[in-house]
mmCIF file of C-alpha atoms and ligand atoms in Angstrom:
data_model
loop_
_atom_site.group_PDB
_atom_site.id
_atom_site.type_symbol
_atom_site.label_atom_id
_atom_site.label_comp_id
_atom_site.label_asym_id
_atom_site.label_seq_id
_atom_site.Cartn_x
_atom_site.Cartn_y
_atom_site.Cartn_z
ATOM 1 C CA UNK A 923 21.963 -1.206 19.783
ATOM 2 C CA UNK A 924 20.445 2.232 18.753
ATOM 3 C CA UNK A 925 18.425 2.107 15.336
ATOM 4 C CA UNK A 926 20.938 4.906 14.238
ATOM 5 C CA UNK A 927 23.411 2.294 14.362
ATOM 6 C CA UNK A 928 21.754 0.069 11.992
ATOM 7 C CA UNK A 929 21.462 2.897 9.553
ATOM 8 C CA UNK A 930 23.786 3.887 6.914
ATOM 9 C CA UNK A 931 25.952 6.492 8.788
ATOM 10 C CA UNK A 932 26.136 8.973 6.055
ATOM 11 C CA UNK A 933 22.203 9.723 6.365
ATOM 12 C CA UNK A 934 23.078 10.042 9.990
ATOM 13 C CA UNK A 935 24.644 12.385 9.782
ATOM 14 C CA UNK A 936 23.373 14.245 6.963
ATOM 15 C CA UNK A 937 22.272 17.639 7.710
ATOM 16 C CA UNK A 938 18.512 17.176 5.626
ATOM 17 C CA UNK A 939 17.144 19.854 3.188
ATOM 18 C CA UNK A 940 14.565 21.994 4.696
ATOM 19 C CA UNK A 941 11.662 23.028 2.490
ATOM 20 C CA UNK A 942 9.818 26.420 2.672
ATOM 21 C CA UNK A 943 6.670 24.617 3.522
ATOM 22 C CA UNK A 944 8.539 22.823 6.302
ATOM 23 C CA UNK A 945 10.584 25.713 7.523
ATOM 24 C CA UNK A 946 7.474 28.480 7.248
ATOM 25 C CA UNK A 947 3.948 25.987 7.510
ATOM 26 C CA UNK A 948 1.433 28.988 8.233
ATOM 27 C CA UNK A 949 -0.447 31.218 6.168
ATOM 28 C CA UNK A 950 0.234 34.415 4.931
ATOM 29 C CA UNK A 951 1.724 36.640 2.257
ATOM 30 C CA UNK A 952 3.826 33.585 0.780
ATOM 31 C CA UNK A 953 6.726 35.336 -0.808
ATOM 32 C CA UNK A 954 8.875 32.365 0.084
ATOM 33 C CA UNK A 955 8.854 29.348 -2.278
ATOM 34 C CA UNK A 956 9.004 31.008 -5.958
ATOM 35 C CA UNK A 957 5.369 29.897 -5.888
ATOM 36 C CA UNK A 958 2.683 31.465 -8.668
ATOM 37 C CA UNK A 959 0.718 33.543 -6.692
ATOM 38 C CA UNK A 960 -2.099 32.798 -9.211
ATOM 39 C CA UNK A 961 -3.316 29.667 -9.873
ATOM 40 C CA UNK A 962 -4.627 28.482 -13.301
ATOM 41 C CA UNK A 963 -6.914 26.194 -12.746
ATOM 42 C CA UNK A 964 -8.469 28.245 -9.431
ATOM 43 C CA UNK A 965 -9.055 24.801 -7.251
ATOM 44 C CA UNK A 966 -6.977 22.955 -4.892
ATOM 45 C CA UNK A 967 -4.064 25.827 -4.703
ATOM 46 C CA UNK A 968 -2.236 23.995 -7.427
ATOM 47 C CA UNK A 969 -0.122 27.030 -7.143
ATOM 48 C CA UNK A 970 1.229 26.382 -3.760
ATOM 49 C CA UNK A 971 3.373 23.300 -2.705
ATOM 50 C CA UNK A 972 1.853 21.027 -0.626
ATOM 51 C CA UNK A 973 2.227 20.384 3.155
ATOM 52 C CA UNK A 974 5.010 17.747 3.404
ATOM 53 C CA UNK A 975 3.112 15.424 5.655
ATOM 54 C CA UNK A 976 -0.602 16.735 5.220
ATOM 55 C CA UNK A 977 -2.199 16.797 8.349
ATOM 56 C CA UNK A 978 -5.671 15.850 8.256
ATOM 57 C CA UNK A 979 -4.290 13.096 6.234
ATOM 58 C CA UNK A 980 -2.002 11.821 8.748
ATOM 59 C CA UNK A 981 -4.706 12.105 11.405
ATOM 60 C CA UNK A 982 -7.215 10.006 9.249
ATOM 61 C CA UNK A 983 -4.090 7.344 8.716
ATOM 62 C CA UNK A 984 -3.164 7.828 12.182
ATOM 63 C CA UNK A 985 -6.935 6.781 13.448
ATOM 64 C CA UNK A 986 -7.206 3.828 10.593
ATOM 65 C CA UNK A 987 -4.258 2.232 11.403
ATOM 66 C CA UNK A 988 -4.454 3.023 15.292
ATOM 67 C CA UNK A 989 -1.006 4.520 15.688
ATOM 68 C CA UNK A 990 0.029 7.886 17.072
ATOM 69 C CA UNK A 991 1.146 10.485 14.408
ATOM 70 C CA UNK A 992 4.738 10.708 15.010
ATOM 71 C CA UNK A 993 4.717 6.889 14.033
ATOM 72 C CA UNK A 994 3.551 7.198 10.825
ATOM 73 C CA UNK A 995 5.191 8.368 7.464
ATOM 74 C CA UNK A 996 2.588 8.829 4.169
ATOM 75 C CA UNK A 997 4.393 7.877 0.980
ATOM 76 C CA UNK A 998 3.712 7.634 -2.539
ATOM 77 C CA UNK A 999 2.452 4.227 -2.207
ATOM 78 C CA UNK A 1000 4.290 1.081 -0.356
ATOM 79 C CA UNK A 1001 6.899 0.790 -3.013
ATOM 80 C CA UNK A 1002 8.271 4.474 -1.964
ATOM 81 C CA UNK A 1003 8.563 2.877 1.716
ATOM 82 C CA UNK A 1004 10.179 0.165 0.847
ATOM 83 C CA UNK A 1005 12.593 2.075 -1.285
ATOM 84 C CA UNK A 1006 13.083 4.790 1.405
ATOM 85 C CA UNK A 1007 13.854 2.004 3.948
ATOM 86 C CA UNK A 1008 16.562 0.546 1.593
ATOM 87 C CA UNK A 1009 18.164 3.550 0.872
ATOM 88 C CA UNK A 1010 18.453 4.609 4.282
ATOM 89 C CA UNK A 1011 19.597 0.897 6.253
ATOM 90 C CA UNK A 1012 21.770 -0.775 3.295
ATOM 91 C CA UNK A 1013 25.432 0.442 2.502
ATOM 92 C CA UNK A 1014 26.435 -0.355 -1.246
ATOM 93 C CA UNK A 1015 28.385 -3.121 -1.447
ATOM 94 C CA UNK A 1016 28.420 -3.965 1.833
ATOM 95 C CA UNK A 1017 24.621 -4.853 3.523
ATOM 96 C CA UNK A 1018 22.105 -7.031 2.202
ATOM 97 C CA UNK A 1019 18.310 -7.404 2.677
ATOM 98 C CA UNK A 1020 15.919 -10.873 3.662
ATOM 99 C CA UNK A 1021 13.189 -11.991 1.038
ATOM 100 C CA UNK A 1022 11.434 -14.931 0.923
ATOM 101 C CA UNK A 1023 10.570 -15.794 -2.669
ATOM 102 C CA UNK A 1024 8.559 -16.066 -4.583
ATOM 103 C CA UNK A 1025 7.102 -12.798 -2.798
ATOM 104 C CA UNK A 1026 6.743 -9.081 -4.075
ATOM 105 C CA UNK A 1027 9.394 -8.268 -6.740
ATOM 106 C CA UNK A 1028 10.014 -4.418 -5.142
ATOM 107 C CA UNK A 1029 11.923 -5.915 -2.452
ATOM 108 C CA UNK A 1030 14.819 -7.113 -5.205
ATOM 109 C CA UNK A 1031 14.643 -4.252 -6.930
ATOM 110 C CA UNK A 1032 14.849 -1.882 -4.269
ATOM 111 C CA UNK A 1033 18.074 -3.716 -3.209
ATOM 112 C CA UNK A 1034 19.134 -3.748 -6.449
ATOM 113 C CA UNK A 1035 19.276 -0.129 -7.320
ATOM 114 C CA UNK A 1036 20.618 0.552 -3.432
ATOM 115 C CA UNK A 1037 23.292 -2.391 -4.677
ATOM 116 C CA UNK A 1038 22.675 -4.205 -1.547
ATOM 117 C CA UNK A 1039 22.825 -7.720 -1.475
ATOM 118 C CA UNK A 1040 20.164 -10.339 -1.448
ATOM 119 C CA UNK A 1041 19.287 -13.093 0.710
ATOM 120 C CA UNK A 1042 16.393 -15.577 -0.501
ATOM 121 C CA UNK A 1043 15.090 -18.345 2.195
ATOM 122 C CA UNK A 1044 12.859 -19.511 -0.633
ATOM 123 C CA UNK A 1045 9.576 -20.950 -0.076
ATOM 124 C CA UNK A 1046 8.874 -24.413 -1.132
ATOM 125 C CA UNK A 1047 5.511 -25.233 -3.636
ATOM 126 C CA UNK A 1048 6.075 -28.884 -1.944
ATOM 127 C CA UNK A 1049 5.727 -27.511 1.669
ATOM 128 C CA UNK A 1050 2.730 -25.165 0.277
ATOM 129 C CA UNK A 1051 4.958 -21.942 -0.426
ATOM 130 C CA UNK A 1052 4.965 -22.054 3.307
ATOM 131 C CA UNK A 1053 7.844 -19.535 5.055
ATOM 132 C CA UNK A 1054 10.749 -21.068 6.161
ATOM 133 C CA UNK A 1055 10.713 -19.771 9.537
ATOM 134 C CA UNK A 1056 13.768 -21.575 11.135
ATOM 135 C CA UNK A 1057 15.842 -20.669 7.740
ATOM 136 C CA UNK A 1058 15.044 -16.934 8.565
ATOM 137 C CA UNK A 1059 16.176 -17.550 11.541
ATOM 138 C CA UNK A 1060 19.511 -19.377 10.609
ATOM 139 C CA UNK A 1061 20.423 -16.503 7.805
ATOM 140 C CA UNK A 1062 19.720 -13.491 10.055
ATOM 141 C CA UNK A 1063 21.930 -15.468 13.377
ATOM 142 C CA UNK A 1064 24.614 -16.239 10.637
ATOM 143 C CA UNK A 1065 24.894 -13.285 7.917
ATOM 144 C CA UNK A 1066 25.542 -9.643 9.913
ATOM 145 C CA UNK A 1067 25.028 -8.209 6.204
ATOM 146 C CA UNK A 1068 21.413 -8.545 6.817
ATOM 147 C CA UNK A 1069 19.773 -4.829 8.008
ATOM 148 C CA UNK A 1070 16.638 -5.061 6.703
ATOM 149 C CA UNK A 1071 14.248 -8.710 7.093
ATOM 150 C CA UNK A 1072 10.912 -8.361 4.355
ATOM 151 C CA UNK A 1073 8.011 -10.153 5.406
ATOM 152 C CA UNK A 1074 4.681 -9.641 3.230
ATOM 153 C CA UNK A 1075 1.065 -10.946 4.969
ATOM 154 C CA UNK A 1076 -0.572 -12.138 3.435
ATOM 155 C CA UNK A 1077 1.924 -13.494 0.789
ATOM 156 C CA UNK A 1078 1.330 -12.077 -2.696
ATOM 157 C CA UNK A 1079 1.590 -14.268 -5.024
ATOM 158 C CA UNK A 1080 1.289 -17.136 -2.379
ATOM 159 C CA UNK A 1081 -1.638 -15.341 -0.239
ATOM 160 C CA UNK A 1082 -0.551 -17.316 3.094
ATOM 161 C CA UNK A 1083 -0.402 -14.695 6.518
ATOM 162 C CA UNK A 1084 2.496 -14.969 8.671
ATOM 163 C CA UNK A 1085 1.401 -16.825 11.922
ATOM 164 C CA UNK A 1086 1.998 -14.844 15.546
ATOM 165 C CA UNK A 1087 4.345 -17.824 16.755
ATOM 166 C CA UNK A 1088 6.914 -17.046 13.359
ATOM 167 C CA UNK A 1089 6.464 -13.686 13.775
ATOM 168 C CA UNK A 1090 7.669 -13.120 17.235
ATOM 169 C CA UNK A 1091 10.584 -15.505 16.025
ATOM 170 C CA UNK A 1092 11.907 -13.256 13.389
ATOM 171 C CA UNK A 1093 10.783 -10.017 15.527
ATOM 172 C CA UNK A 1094 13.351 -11.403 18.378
ATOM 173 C CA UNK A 1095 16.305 -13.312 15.492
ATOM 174 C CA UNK A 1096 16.090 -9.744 14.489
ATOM 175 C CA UNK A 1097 16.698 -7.403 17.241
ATOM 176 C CA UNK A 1098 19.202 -5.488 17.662
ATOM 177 C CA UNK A 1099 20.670 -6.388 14.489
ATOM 178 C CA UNK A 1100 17.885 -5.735 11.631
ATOM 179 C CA UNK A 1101 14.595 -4.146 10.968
ATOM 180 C CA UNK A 1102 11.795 -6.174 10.434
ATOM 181 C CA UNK A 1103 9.377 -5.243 7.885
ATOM 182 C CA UNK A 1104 5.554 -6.701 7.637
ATOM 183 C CA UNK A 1105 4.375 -5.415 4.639
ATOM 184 C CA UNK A 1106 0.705 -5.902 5.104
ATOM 185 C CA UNK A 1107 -0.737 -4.446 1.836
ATOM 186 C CA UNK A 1108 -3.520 -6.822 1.494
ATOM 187 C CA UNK A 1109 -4.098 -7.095 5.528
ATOM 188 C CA UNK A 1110 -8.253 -5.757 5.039
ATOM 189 C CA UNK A 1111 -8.355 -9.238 2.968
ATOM 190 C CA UNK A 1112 -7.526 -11.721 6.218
ATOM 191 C CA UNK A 1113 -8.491 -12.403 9.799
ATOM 192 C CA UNK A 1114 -5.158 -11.979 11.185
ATOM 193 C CA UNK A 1115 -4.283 -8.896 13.544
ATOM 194 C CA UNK A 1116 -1.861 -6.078 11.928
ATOM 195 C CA UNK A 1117 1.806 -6.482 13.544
ATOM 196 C CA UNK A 1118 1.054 -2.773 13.950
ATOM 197 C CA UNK A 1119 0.076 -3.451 17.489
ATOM 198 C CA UNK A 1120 3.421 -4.761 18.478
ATOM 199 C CA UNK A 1121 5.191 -1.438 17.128
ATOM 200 C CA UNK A 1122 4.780 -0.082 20.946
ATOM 201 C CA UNK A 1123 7.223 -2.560 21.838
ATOM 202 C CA UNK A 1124 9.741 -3.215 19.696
ATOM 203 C CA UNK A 1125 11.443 -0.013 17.579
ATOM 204 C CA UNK A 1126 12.868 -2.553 14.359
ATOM 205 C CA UNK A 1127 9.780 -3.274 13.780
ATOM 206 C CA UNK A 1128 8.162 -1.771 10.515
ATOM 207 C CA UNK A 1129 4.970 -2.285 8.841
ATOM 208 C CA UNK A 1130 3.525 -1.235 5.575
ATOM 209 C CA UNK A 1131 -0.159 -0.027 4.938
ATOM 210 C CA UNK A 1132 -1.648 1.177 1.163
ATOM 211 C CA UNK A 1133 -4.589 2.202 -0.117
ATOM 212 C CA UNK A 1134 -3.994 0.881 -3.052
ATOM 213 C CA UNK A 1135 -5.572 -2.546 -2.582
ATOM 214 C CA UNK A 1136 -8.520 -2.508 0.094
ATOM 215 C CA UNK A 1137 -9.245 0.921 -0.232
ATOM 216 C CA UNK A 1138 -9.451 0.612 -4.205
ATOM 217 C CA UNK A 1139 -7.192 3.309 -4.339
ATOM 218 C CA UNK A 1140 -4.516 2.047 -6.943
ATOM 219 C CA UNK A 1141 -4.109 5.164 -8.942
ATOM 220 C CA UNK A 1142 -3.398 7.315 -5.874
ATOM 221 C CA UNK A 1143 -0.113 6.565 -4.702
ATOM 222 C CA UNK A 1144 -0.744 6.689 -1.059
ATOM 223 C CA UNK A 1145 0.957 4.543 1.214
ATOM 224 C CA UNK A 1146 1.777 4.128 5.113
ATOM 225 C CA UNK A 1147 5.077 3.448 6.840
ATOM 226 C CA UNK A 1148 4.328 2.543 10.364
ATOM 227 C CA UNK A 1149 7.390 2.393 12.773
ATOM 228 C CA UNK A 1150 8.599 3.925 16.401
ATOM 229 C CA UNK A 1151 10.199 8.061 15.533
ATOM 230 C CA UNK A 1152 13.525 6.723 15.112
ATOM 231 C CA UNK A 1153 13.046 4.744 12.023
ATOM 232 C CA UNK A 1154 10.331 7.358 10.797
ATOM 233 C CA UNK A 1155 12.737 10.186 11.695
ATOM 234 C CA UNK A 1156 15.328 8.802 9.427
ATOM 235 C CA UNK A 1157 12.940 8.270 6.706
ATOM 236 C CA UNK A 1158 11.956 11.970 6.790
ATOM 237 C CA UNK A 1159 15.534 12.678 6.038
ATOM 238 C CA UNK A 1160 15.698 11.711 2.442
ATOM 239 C CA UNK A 1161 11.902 11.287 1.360
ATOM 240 C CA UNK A 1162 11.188 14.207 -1.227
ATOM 241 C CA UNK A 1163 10.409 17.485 0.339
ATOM 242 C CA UNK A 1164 6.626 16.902 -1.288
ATOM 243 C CA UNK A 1165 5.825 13.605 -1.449
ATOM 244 C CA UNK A 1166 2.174 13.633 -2.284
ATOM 245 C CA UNK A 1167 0.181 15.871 -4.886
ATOM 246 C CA UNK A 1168 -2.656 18.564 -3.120
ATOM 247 C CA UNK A 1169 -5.147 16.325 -5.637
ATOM 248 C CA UNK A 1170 -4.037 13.299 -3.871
ATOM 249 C CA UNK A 1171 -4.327 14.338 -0.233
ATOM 250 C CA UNK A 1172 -7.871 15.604 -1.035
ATOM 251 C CA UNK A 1173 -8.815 12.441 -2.873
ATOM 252 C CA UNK A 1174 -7.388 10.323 0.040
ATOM 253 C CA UNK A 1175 -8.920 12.467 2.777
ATOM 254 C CA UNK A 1176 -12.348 11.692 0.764
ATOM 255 C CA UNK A 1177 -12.083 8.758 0.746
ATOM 256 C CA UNK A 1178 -11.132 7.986 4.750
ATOM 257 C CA UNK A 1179 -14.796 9.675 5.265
ATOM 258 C CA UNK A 1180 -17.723 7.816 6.992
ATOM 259 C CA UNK A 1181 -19.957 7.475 4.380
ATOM 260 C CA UNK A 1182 -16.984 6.355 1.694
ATOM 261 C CA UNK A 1183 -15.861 3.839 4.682
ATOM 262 C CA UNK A 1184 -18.999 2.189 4.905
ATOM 263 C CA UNK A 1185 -18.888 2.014 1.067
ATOM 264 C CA UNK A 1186 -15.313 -0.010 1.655
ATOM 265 C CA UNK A 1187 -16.685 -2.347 3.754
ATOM 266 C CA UNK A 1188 -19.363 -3.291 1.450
ATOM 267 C CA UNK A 1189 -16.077 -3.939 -1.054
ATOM 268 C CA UNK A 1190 -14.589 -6.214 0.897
ATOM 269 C CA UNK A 1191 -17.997 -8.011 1.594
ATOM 270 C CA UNK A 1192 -18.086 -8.184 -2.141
ATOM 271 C CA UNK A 1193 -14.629 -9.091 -2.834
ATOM 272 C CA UNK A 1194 -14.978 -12.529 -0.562
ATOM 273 C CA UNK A 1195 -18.230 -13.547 -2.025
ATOM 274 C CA UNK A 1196 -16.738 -13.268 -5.355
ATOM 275 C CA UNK A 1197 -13.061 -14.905 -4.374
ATOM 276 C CA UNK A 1198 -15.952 -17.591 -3.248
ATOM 277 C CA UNK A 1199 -17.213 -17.677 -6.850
ATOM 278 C CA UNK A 1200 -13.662 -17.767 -8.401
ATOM 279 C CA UNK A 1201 -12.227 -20.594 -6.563
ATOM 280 C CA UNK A 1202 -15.834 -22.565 -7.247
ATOM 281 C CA UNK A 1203 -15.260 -21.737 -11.172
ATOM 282 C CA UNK A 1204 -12.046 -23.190 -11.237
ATOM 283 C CA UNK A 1205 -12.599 -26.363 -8.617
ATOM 284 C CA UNK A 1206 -12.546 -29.519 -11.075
ATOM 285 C CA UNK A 1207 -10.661 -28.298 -14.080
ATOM 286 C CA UNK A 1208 -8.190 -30.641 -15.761
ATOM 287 C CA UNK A 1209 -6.417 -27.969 -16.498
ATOM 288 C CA UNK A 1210 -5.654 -27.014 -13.121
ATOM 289 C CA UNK A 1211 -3.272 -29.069 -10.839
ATOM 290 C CA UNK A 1212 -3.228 -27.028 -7.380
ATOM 291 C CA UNK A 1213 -4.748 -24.072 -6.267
ATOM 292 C CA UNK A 1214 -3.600 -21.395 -3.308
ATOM 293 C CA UNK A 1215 -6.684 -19.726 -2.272
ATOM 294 C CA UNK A 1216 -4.659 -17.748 0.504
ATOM 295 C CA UNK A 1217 -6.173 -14.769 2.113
ATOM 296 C CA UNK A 1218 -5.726 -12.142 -0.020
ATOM 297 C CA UNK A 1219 -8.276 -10.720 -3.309
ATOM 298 C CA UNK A 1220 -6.647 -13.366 -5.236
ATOM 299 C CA UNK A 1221 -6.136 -17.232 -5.944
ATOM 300 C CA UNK A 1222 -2.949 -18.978 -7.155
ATOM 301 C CA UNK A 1223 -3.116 -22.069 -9.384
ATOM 302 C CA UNK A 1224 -0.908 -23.829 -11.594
ATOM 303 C CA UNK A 1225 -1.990 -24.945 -14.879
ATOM 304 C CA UNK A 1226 -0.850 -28.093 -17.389
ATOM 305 C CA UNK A 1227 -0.347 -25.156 -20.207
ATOM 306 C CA UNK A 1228 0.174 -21.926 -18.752
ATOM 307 C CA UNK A 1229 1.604 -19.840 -21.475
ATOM 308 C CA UNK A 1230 -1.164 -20.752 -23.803
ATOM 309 C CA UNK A 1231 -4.073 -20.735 -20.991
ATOM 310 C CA UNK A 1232 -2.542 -17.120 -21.110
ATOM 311 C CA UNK A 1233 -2.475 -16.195 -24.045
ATOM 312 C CA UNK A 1234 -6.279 -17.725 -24.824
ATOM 313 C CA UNK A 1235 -7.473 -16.120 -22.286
ATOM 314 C CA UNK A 1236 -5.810 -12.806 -23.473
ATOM 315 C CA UNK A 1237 -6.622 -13.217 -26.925
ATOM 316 C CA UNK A 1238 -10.635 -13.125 -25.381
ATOM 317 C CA UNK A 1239 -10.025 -9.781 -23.038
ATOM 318 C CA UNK A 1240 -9.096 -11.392 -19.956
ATOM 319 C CA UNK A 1241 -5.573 -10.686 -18.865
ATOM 320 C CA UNK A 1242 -4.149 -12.835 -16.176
ATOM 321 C CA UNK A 1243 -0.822 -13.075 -14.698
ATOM 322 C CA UNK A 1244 1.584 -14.943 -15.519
ATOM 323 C CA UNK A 1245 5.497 -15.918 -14.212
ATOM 324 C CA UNK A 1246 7.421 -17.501 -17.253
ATOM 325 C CA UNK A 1247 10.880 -16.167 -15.980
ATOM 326 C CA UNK A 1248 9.966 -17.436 -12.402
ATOM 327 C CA UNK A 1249 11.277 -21.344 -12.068
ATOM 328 C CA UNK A 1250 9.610 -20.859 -8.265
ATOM 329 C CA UNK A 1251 6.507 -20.238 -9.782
ATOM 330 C CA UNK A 1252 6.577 -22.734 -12.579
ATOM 331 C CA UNK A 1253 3.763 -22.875 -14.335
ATOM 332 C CA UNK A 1254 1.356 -21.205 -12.301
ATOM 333 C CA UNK A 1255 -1.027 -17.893 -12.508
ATOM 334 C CA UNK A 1256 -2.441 -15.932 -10.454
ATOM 335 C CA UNK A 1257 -5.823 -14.048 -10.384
ATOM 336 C CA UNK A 1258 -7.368 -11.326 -8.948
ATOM 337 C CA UNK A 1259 -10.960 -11.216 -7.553
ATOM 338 C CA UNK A 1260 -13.111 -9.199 -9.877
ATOM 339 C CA UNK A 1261 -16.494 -7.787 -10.395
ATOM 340 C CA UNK A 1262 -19.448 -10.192 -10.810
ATOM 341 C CA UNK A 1263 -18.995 -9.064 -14.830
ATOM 342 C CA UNK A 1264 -14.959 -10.054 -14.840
ATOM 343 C CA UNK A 1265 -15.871 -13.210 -13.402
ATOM 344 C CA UNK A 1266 -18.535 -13.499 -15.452
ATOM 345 C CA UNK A 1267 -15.850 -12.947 -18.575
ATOM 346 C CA UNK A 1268 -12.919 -15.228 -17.104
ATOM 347 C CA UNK A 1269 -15.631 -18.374 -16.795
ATOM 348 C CA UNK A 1270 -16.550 -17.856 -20.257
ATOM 349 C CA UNK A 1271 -12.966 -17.931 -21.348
ATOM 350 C CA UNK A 1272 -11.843 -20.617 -19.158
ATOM 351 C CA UNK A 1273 -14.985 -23.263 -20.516
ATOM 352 C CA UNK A 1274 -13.621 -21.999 -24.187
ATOM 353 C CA UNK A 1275 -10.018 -23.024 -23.042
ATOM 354 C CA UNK A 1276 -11.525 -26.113 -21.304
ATOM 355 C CA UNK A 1277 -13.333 -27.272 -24.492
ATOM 356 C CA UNK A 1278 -10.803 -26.806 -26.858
ATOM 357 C CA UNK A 1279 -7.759 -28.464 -24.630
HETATM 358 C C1 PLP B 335 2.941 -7.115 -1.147
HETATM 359 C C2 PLP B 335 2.871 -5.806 -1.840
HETATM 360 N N1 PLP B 335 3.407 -4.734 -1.260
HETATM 361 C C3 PLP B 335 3.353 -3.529 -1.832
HETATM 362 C C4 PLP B 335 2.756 -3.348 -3.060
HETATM 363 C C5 PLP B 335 2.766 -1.982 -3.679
HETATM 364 O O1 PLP B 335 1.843 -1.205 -3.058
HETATM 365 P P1 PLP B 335 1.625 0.321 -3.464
HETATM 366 O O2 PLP B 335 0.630 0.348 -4.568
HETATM 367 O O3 PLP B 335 1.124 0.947 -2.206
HETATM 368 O O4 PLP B 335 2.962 0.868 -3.890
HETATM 369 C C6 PLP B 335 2.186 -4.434 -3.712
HETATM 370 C C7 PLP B 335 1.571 -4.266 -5.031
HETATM 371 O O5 PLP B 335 1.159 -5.150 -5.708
HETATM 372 C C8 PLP B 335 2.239 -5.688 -3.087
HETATM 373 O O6 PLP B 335 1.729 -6.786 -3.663
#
């Protein structure tokens, strides 16, 4: 089975809009976009539209994430990836997507607004939050709603990585009938090799890279869809004709430099001695029952009064999160790895909590 035929026909065979950047990418006298041909603020030809998929861009992803550039789609972070993916593979009303709460909420609502269905295999705190591998299995072999199969390793809020063994499970329950997607935002955090590497051989497999997390690049928006050109292809069709800001692209191609890359990897140095000093700070509080380290830049616990552990802490600076509509996540909270002064802050707060619970 063709990955055309797992898409929604309609974007098949949709004829897609051609921008002037993408129909005329030289230089030149550009008389053909209704461009400004001044620009205001003289820097970064804010007048012009961008390049759809900037280049040096794509070759700095391309290197990073050690894929060829027709495999790779920059979006406007993960969450435009996995909203692209939904739009394109699930029919209204008629296909569903695979989640395995409690995992990353975009997954829902991407289905949501597509008005796809949902399929939970639900991970268990008894078992760990571990993934429910064989019921993956048994809901993709029994429901041929299912196009699309979200995976996220490491787990967030849970922080566990998908082992190779479940992965090539899922990767072969899936073929054929689904795309699998390994969303691997927080991947710089853990040991375990990107599923990237197994894109050569198997075209329904997807995986998702950001900058957002490891590459402390939140407030860009700048995120990777990795796949084989048939599932990038159809992306292309409906992502917007100019996905990603000139500012951004220059920001992004800053920060893929040497020097800022050695910088990173000092970050991430930093970011597991400190996860070492958060999980030591909270060892041996009454207040805390259990406690997920995982393998991502944060820890999951579950506390005796979580609403008001929240709020305390809030009331003294320190926001945490918090899952009061989740009954998966009952009672627990999760927190990210900070600087040496936020941890510094949050172990002040959580002796003041300690001492007056
Ligand atoms: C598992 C997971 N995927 C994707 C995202 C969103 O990433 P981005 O900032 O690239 O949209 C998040 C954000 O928290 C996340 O936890």
């Amino acid at each position: 089975m063709s990955i055309e035929s797992l898409a929604r026909p309609e974007i098949v065979a949709m004829k897609p809009y051609s921008s002037a950047r993408k129909e005329a990418p030289g230089r030149g006298v550009l008389l053909n976009a209704n461009e400004s041909p001044w620009s205001l603020l003289g820097e970064d030809e804010l007048n012009r539209y961008p390049e759809p998929q900037p280049g040096e861009l794509v070759a700095r992803l391309a290197k990073l994430y050690d894929v060829p550039e027709p495999r790779l789609l920059v979006t406007r972070g993960s969450d435009e990836g996995i909203d692209l993916l939904t739009r394109v593979f699930c029919r209204a009303g008629q296909d569903a997507i695979l989640h395995c709460p409690p995992t990353f909420g975009m997954y829902r609502i991407a289905a949501q607004t597509q008005g796809a269905d949902i399929v939970s295999v639900p991970r268990d705190a008894q078992t760990g939050f571990r993934l429910d591998t064989d019921g993956v299995v048994r809901a993709i072999g029994s429901d041929p709603r299912i196009k699309l199969v979200f995976l996220t390793s490491p787990n967030n809020p849970t922080g566990d990585v998908i082992d190779s063994s479940s992965l090539a499970r899922i990767l072969e329950a899936t073929a054929g009938r689904a795309l699998l997607i390994v969303d691997e935002a927080y991947a710089e955090y853990c040991e375990q090799p990107s599923a990237a590497g197994l894109i050569d051989q198997r075209e329904h497999l997807v995986v998702l890279r950001t900058l957002s997390k490891a590459w402390a690049g939140a407030g860009l928006r700048c995120g990777t869809v990795l796949a084989q050109e048939p599932v990038i292809d159809l992306l292309r069709r409906i992502i917007a004709p100019y996905p990603l800001a000139s500012p951004v692209t220059s920001l992004a191609n800053r920060m893929l430099e040497g020097e800022i890359m050695q910088r990173q990897q000092e970050m991430l140095r930093a970011v597991r001695r400190n996860k070492r000093r958060l999980l030591e700070m909270l060892q041996d509080r009454p207040f805390v029952s259990e406690i997920w380290p995982g393998e991502a830049n944060f820890v999951l616990l579950k506390a005796t009064q979580p609403g008001e552990m929240l709020s305390f802490c809030a009331s003294r600076g320190v926001i945490l999160r918090g899952y009061p509509n989740d009954p998966s996540l009952s009672g627990c909270i999760r927190i990210s790895v900070g600087s040496d002064d936020d941890l510094t802050a949050l172990e002040a707060a959580l002796d003041a909590w300690e001492a007056q619970s």
